[in-house]
Tab-separated table of C-alpha atoms in Angstrom:
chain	number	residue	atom	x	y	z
A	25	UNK	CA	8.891	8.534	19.843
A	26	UNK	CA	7.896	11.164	17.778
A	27	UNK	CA	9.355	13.378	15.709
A	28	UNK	CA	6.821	16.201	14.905
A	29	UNK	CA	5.196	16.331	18.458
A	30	UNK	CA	3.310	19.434	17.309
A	31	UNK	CA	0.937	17.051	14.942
A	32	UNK	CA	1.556	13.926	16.408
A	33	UNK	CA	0.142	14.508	19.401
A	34	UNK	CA	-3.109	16.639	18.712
A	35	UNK	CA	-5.811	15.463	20.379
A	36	UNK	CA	-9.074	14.625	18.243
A	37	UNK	CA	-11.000	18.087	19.024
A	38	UNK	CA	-7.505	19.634	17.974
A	39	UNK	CA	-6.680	17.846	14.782
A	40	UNK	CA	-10.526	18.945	13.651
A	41	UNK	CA	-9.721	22.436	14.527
A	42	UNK	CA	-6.845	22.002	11.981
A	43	UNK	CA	-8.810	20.710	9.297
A	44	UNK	CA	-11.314	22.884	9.568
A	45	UNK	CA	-8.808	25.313	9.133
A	46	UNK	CA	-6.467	23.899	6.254
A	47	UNK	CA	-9.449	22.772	4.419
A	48	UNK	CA	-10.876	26.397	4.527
A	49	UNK	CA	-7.967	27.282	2.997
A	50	UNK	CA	-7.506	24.253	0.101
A	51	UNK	CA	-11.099	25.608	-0.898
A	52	UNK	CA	-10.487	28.964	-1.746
A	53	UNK	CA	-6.746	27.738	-3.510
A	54	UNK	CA	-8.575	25.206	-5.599
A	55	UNK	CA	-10.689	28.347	-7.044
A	56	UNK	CA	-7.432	28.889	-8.873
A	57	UNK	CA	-8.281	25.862	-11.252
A	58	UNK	CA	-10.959	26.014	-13.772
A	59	UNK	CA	-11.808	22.514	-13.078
A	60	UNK	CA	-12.985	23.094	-9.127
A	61	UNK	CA	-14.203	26.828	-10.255
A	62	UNK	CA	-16.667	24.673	-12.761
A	63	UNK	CA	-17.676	22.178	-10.366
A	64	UNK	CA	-18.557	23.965	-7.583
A	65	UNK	CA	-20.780	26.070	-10.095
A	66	UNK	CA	-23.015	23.334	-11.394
A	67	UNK	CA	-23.208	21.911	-8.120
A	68	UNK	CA	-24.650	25.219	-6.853
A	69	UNK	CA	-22.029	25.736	-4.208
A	70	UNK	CA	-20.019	28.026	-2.417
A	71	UNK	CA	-16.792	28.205	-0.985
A	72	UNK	CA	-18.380	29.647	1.938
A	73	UNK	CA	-21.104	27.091	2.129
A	74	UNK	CA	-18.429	25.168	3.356
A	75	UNK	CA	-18.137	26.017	7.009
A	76	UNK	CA	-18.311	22.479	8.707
A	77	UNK	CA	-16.189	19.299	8.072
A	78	UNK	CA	-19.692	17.858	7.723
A	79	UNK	CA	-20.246	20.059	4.829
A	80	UNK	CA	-17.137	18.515	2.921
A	81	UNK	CA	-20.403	15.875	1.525
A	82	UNK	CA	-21.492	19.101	-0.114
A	83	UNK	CA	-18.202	18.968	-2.596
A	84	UNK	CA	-18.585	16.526	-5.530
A	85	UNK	CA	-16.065	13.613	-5.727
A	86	UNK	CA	-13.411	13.974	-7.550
A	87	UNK	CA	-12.117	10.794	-9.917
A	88	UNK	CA	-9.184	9.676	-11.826
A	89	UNK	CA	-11.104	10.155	-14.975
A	90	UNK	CA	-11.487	13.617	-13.925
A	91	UNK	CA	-7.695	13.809	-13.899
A	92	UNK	CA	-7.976	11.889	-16.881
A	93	UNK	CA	-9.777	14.447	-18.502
A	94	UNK	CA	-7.384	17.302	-17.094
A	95	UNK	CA	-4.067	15.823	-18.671
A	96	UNK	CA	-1.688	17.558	-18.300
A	97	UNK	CA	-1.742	20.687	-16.379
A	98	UNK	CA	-5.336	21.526	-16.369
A	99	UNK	CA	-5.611	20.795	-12.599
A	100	UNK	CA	-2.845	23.477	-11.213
A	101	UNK	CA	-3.839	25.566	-8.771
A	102	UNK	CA	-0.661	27.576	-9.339
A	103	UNK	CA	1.540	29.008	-12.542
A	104	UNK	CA	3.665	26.146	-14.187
A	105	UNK	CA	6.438	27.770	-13.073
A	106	UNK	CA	6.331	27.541	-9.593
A	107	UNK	CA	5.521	23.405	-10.379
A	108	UNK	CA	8.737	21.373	-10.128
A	109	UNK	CA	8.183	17.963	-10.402
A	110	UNK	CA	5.810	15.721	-12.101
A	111	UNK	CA	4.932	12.116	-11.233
A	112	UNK	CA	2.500	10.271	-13.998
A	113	UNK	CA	1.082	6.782	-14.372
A	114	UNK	CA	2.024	4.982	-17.424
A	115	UNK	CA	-0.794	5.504	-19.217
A	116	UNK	CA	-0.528	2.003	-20.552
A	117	UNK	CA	-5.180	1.899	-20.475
A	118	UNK	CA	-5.214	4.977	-21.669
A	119	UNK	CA	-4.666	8.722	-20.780
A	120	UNK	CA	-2.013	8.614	-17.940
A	121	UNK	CA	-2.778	10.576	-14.568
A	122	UNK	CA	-0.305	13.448	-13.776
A	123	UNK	CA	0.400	14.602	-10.095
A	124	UNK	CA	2.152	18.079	-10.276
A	125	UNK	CA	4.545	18.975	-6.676
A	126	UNK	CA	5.872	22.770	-5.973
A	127	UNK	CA	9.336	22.620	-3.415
A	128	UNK	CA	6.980	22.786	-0.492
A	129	UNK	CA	5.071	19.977	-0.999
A	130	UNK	CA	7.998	18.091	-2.231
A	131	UNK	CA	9.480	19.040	1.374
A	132	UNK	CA	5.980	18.435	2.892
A	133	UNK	CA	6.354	14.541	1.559
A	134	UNK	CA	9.867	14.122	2.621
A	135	UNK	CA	8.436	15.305	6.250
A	136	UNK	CA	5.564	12.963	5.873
A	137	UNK	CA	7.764	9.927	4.931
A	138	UNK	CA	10.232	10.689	7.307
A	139	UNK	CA	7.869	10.964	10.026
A	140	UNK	CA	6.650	7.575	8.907
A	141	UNK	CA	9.825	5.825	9.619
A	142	UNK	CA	10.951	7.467	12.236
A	143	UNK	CA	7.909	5.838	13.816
A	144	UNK	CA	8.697	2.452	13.401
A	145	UNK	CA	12.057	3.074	15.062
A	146	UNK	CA	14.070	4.127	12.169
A	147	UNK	CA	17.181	6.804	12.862
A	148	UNK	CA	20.110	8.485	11.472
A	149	UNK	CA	22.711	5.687	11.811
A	150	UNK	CA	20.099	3.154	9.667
A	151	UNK	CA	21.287	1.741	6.521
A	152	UNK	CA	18.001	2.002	4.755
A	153	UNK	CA	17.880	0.175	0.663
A	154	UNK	CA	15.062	0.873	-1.313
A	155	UNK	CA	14.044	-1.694	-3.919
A	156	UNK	CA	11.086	0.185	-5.055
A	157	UNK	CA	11.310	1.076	-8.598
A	158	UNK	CA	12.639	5.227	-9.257
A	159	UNK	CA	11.368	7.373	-11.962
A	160	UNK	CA	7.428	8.077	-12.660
A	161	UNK	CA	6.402	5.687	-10.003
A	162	UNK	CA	6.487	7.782	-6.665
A	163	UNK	CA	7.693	4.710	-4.514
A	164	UNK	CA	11.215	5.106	-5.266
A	165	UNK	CA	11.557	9.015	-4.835
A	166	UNK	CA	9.232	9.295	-2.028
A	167	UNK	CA	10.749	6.638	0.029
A	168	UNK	CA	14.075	8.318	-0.772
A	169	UNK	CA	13.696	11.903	0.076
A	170	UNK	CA	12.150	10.461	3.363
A	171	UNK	CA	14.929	8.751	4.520
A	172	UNK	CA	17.485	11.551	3.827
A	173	UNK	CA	15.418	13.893	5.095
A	174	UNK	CA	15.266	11.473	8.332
A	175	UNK	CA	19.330	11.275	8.201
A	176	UNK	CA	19.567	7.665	7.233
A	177	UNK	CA	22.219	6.537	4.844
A	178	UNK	CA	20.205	5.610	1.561
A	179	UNK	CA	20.635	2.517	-0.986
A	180	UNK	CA	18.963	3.425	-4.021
A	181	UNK	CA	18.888	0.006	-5.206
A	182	UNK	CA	15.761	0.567	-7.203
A	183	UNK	CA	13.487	-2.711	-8.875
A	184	UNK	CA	14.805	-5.957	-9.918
A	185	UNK	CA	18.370	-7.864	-9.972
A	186	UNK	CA	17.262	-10.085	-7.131
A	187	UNK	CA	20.988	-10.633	-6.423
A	188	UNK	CA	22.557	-7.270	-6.766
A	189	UNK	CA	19.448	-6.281	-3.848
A	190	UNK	CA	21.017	-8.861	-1.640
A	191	UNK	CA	24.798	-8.198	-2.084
A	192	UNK	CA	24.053	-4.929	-1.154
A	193	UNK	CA	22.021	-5.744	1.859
A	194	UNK	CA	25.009	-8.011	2.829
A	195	UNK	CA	27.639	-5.558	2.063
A	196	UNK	CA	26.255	-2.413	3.174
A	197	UNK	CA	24.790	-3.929	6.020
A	198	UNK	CA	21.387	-2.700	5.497
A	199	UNK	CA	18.990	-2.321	8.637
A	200	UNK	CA	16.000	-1.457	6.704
A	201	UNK	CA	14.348	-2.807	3.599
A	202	UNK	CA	11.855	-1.029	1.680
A	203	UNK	CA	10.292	-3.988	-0.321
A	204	UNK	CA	6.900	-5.170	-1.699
A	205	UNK	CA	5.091	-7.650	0.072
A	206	UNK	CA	5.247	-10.251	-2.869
A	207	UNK	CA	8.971	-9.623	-3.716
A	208	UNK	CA	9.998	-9.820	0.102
A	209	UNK	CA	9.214	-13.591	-0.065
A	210	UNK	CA	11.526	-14.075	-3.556
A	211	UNK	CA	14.450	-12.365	-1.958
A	212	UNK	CA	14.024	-14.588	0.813
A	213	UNK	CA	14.157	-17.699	-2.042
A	214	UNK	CA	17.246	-16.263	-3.371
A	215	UNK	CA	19.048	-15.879	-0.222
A	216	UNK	CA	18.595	-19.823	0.566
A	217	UNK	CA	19.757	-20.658	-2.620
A	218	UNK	CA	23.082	-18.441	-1.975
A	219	UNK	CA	23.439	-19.815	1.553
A	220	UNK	CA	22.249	-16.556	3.362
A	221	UNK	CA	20.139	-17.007	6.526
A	222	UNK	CA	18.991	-13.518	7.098
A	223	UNK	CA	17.856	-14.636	10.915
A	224	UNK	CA	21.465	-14.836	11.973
A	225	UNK	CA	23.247	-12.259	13.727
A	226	UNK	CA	26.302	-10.946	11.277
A	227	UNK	CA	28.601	-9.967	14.289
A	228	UNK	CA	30.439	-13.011	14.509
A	229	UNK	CA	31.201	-13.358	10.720
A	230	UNK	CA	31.875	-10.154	9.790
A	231	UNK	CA	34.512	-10.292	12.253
A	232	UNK	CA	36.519	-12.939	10.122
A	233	UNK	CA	38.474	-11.096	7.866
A	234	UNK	CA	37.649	-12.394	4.313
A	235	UNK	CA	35.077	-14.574	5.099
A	236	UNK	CA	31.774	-14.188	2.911
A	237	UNK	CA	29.346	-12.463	4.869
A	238	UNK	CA	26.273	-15.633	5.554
A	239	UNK	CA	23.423	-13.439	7.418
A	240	UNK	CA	22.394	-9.779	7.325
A	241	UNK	CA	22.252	-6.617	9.632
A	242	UNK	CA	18.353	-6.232	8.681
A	243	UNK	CA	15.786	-5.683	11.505
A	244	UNK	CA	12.846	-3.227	9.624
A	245	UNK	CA	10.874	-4.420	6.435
A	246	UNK	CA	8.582	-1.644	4.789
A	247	UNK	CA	5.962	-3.230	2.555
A	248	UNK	CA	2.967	-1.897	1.284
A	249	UNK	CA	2.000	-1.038	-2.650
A	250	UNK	CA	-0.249	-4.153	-2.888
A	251	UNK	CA	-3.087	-6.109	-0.860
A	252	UNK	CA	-1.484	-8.474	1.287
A	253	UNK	CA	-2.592	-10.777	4.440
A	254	UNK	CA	-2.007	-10.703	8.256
A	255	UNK	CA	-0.613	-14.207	7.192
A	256	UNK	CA	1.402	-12.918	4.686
A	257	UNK	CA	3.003	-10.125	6.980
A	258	UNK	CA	3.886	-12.364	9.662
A	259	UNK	CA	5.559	-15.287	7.010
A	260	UNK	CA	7.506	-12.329	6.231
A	261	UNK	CA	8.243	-11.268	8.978
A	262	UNK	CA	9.636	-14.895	10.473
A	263	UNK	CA	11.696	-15.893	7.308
A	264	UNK	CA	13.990	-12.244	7.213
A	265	UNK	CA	14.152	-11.888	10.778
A	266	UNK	CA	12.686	-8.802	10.685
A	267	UNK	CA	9.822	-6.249	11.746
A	268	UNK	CA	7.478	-5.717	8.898
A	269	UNK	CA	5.621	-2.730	8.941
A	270	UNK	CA	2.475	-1.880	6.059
A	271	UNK	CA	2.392	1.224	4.684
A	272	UNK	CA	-0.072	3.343	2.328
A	273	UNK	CA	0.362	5.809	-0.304
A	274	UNK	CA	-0.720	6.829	-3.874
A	275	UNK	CA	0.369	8.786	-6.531
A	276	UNK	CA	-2.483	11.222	-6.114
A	277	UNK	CA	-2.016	11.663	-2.432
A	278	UNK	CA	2.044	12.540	-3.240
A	279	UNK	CA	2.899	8.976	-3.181
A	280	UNK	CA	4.251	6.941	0.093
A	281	UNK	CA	3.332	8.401	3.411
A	282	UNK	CA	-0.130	8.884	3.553
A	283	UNK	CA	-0.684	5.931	6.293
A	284	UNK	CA	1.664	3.692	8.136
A	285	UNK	CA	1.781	1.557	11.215
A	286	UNK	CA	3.470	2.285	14.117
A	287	UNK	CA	5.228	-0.344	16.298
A	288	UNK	CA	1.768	-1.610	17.822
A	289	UNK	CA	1.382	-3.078	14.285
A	290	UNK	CA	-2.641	-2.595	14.774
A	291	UNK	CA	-3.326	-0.163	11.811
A	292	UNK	CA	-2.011	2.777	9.531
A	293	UNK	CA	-2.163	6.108	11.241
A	294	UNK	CA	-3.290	8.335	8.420
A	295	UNK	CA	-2.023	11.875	8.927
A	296	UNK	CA	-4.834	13.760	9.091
A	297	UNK	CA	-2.724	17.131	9.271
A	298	UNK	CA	-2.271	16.115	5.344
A	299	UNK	CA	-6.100	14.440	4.837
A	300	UNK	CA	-9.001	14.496	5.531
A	301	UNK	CA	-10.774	10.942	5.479
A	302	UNK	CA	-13.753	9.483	4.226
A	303	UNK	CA	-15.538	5.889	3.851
A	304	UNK	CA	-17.933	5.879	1.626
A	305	UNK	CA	-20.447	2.803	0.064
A	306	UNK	CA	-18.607	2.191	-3.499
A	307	UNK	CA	-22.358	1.787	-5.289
A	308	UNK	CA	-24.368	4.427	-3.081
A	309	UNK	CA	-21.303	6.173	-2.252
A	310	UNK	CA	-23.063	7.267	0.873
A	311	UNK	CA	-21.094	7.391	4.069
A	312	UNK	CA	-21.030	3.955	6.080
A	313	UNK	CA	-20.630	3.718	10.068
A	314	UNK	CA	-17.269	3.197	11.732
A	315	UNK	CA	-15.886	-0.039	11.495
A	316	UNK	CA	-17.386	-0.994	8.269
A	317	UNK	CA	-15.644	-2.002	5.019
A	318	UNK	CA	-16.300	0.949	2.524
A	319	UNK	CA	-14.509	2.635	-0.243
A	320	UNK	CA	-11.810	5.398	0.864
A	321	UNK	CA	-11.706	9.010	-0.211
A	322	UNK	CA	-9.355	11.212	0.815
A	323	UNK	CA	-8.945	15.325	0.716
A	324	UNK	CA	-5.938	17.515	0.508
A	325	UNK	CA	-5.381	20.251	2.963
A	326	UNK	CA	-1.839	20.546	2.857
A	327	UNK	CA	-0.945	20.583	-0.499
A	328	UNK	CA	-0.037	23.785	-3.102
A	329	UNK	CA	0.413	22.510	-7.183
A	330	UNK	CA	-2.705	20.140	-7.036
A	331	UNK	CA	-4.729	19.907	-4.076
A	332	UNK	CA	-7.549	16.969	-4.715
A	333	UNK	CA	-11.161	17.224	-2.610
A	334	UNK	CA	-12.614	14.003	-1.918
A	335	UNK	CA	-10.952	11.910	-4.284
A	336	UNK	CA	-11.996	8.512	-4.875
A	337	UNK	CA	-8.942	6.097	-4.389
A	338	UNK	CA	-11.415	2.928	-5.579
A	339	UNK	CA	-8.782	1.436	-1.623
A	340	UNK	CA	-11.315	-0.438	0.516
A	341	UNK	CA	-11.015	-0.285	3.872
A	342	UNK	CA	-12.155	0.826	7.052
A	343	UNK	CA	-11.808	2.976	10.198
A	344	UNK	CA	-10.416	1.032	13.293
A	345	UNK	CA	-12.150	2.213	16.161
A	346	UNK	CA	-10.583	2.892	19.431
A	347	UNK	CA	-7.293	4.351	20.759
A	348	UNK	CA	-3.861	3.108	19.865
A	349	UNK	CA	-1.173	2.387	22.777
A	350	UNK	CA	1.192	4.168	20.941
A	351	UNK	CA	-0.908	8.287	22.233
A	352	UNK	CA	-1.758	9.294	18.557
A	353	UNK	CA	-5.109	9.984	17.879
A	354	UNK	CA	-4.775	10.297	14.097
A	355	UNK	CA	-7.310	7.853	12.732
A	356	UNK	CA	-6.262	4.389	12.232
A	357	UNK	CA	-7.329	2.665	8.816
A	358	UNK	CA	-7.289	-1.312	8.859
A	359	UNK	CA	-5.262	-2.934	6.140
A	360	UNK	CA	-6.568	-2.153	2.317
A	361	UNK	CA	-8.762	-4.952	1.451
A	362	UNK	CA	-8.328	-4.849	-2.076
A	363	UNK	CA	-9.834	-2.224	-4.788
A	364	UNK	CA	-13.874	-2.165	-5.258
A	365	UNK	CA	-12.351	-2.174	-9.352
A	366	UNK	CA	-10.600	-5.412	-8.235
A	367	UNK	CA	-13.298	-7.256	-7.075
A	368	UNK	CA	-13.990	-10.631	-8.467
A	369	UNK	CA	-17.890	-11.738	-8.925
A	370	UNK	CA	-18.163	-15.284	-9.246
A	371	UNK	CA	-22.067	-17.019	-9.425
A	372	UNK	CA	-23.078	-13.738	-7.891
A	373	UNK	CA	-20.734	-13.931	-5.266
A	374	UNK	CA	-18.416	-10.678	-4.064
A	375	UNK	CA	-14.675	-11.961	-3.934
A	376	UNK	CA	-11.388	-9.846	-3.348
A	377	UNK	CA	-7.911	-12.173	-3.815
A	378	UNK	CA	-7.067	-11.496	0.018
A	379	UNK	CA	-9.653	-13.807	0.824
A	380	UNK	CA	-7.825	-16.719	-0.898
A	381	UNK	CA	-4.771	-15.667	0.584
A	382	UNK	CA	-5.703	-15.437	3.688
A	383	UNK	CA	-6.582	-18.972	3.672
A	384	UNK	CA	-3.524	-20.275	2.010
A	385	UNK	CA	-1.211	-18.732	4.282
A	386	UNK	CA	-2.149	-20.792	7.036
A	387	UNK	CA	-1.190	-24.026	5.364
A	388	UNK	CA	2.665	-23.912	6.076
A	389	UNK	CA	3.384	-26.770	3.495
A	390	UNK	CA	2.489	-23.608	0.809
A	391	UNK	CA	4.442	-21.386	-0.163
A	392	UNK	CA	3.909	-17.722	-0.807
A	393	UNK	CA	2.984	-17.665	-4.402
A	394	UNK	CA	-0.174	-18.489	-6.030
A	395	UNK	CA	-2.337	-17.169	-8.824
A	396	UNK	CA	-5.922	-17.505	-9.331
A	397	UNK	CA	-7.501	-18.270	-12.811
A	398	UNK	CA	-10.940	-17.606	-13.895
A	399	UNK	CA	-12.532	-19.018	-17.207
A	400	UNK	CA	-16.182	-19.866	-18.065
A	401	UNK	CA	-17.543	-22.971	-19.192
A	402	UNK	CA	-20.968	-23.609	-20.757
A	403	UNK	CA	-21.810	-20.353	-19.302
A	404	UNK	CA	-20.801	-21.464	-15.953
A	405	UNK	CA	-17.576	-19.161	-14.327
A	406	UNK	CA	-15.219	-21.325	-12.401
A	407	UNK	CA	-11.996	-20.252	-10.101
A	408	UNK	CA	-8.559	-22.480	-10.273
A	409	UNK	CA	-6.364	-21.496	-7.754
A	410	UNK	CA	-2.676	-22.520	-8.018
A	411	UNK	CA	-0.261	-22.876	-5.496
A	412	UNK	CA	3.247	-23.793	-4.903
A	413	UNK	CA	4.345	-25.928	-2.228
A	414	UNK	CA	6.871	-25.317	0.177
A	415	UNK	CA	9.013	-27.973	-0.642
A	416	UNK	CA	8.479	-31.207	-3.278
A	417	UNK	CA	6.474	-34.508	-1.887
A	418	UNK	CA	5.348	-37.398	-3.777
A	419	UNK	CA	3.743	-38.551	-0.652
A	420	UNK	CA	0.037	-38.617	-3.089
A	421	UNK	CA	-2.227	-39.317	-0.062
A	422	UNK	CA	-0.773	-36.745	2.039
A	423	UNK	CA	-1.189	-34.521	-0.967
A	424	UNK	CA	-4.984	-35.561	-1.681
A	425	UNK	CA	-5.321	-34.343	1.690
A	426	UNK	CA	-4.109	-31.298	1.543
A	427	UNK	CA	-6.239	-30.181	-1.344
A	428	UNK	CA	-9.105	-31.171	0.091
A	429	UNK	CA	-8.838	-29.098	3.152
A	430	UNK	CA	-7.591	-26.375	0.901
A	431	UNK	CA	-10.754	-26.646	-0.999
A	432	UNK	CA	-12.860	-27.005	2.155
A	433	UNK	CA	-11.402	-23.859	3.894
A	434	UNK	CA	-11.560	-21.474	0.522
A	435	UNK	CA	-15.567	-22.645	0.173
A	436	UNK	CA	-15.864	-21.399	3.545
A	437	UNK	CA	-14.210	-18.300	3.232
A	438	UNK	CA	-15.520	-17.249	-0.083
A	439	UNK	CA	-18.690	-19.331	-0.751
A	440	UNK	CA	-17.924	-20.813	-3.593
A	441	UNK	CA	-16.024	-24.384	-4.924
A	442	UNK	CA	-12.496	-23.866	-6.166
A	443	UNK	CA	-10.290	-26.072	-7.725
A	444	UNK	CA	-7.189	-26.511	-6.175
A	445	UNK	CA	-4.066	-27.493	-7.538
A	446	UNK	CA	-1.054	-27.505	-5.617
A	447	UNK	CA	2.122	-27.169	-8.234
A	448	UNK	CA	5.801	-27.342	-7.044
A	449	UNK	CA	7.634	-24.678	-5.984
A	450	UNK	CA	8.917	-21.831	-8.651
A	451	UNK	CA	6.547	-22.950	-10.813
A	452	UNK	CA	4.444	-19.920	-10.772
A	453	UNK	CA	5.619	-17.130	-13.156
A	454	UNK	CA	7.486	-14.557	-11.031
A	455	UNK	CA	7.564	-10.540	-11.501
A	456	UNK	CA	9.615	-8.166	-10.059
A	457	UNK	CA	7.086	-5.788	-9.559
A	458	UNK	CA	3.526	-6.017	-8.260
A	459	UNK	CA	2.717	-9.776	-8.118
A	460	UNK	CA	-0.560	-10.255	-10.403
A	461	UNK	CA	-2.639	-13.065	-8.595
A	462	UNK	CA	-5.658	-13.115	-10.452
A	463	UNK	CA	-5.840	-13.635	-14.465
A	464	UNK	CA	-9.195	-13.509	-15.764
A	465	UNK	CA	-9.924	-15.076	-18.973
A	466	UNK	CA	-13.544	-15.063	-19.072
A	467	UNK	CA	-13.350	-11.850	-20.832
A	468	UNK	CA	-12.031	-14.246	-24.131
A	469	UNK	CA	-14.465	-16.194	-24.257
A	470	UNK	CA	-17.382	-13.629	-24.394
């Protein structure tokens, strides 16, 4: 059930005794950068002022413009030579962010990851396929060097080539599937269209020599990397025949592994032998009680190259109160909600996408896909929101219908009239990365 006991199963009074600790240390190793030496001096602080995990709100936050600003190697708490690895964003808005990793936090993640999928059931003997994309992007390497380091035989299938992904899962016999929530649902389109019912047990067919294999071997799903519904999960979940389990990570946190579910499926354990955790108010960026929505900040306390204190990760979310059934005592952090930079105001109304989603997955005559437009009209914003069906119908009234309770439901939800248009399936443009669900053309027309 777990496999490192020795953090897994600290109590609350004893994971706050290693914080306390950790953190202590991560202060006086972040004197080693100019940028924390600098901060802490015009905010008239101390190391040793900090002698409480209440006193962490002493600390200024730390952003990714601050990174930003650091590019490349400013923020290294240790000589460049000691730094082997490098993960950046692609700078595509501007100055990229860049996340610097000694060995021992490079074996620190692999633990972290591992640990992770170890607790969804995971074990040597898995066939584990990772369609997360390799390179800069920490998804693909992080997943990786956690299921090696777990003992799992590894596909490094990487992004795209719907088809290749499911030969391999067919051939290999892959057991686990390290996906994206939005790309889960087009491999299960291409798997109809080749025949394959991943629900099926393979036994029986595989034992027909030269017969093409017609199901999979697959029974874990890893998704995570962007917002996604309770809906969502369990569509997923019913049309591979599999367990889906959410996950969290960022590039400035390592990567994957700083949160996951366990099998209870009732919120992401956050390690807090890695992090420290905060929930802040995104405008007053004061702390909010437990249980409410607020941004999430997170500290460093196990980290060497680049430890980070109280970074803002812009993820909202919030603290799920109570114990879980499965005897950690890590906090539990609900699913992300969206980013407070992804927020959509509409007539002075406060809308995140997995609002609209959350709605349209309970229609099962939709399908998964659906993008939301926003334009502006004699000064007046309005939201279209597109979505394929399941399967075509000319049947108009049954149609009519269907949009209006659409439309009904979304008012409710998010306070505002949409327009609903319900377009036939595969209609919808289709990425092989991150899904993008909301386009925004207001901006135009300014």
């Amino acid at each position: 059930m777990y496999l490192h006991p020795e953090f897994e199963k600290l109590t609350r009074s004893e994971i706050e005794v290693l914080q306390m600790e950790r953190l202590k240390k991560t202060i006086d190793h972040c004197m080693n950068t100019e940028f924390y030496r600098r901060r802490f001096a015009e905010s008239g602080i101390t190391p040793g002022d900090i002698r409480t995990l209440a006193d962490l709100g002493k600390i200024p936050f730390t952003t990714k413009q601050d990174l930003r600003d650091s590019y490349p190697f400013k923020m290294s708490a240790v000589p460049l030579s000691r730094v082997v690895r490098l993960h950046s964003s692609s700078g595509t808005t501007g100055t990229p962010t860049v996340i610097l990793h000694t060995q021992r936090d490079l074996d620190e993640w692999a633990n972290a990851v591992a640990r992770c999928l170890y607790m969804v059931g995971l074990r040597p003997g898995d066939i584990f396929q990772n369609s997360s994309g390799y390179g800069m992007f920490t998804g693909g390497l992080g997943f990786q060097y956690g299921a090696e380091r777990l003992g799992m035989l590894t596909v490094p299938a990487a992004a795209g080539n719907t088809k290749r992904q499911i030969k391999f899962i067919t051939d290999f016999g892959t057991t686990a599937l390290h996906a994206i929530p939005s790309y889960a649902g087009r491999l299960y389109e291409v798997m109809e269209e080749m025949g394959i019912d991943p629900r099926r047990d393979t036994h029986l067919h595989t034992l027909i020599i030269g017969a093409e294999p017609h199901s999979t071997h697959l029974h874990t799903l890893i998704i995570g990397a962007e917002p996604h519904s309770e809906e969502q999960r369990r569509r997923i979940e019913q049309m591979l025949g599999v367990k889906a389990y959410n996950s969290f990570g960022m590039s400035e946190m390592c990567g994957p592994g700083v949160a996951f579910e366990c099998r209870e499926q009732n919120g992401l354990h956050i390690w807090e032998d890695y992090y420290i955790v905060e929930i802040v108010d995104p405008v007053t960026l004061e702390p909010v009680p437990e249980g409410e929505v607020g941004e999430l900040v997170l500290t460093t306390i196990n980290r060497e190259a680049m430890p980070l204190l109280r970074y803002r990760t812009r993820d909202l979310t919030r603290i799920l109160p109570g114990e879980c059934p499965c005897g950690r005592h890590h906090l539990r952090l609900d699913r992300m909600k969206g980013r407070s930079d992804d927020m959509m105001i509409l007539k002075g109304v406060n809308i995140f996408p997995i609002q609209v989603e959350t709605v349209l997955m309970q229609f099962p005559e939709l399908g998964n896909d659906y993008l939301i437009t926003l334009t502006n009209e004699e000064a007046n914003d309005l939201m279209t929101v597109e979505v394929e069906l399941n399967a075509f119908s000319d049947d108009y009234h049954r149609l009519q219908s269907l949009t209006k309770e659409i439309t009904r439901q979304l008012k409710d939800e998010i306070l505002i009239t949409p327009v609903v248009r319900l377009v036939s399936k595969g209609s919808l443009p289709k990425q092989e990365g991150k899904a993008v669900r909301v386009r925004d053309l207001r901006k135009t027309l300014i």
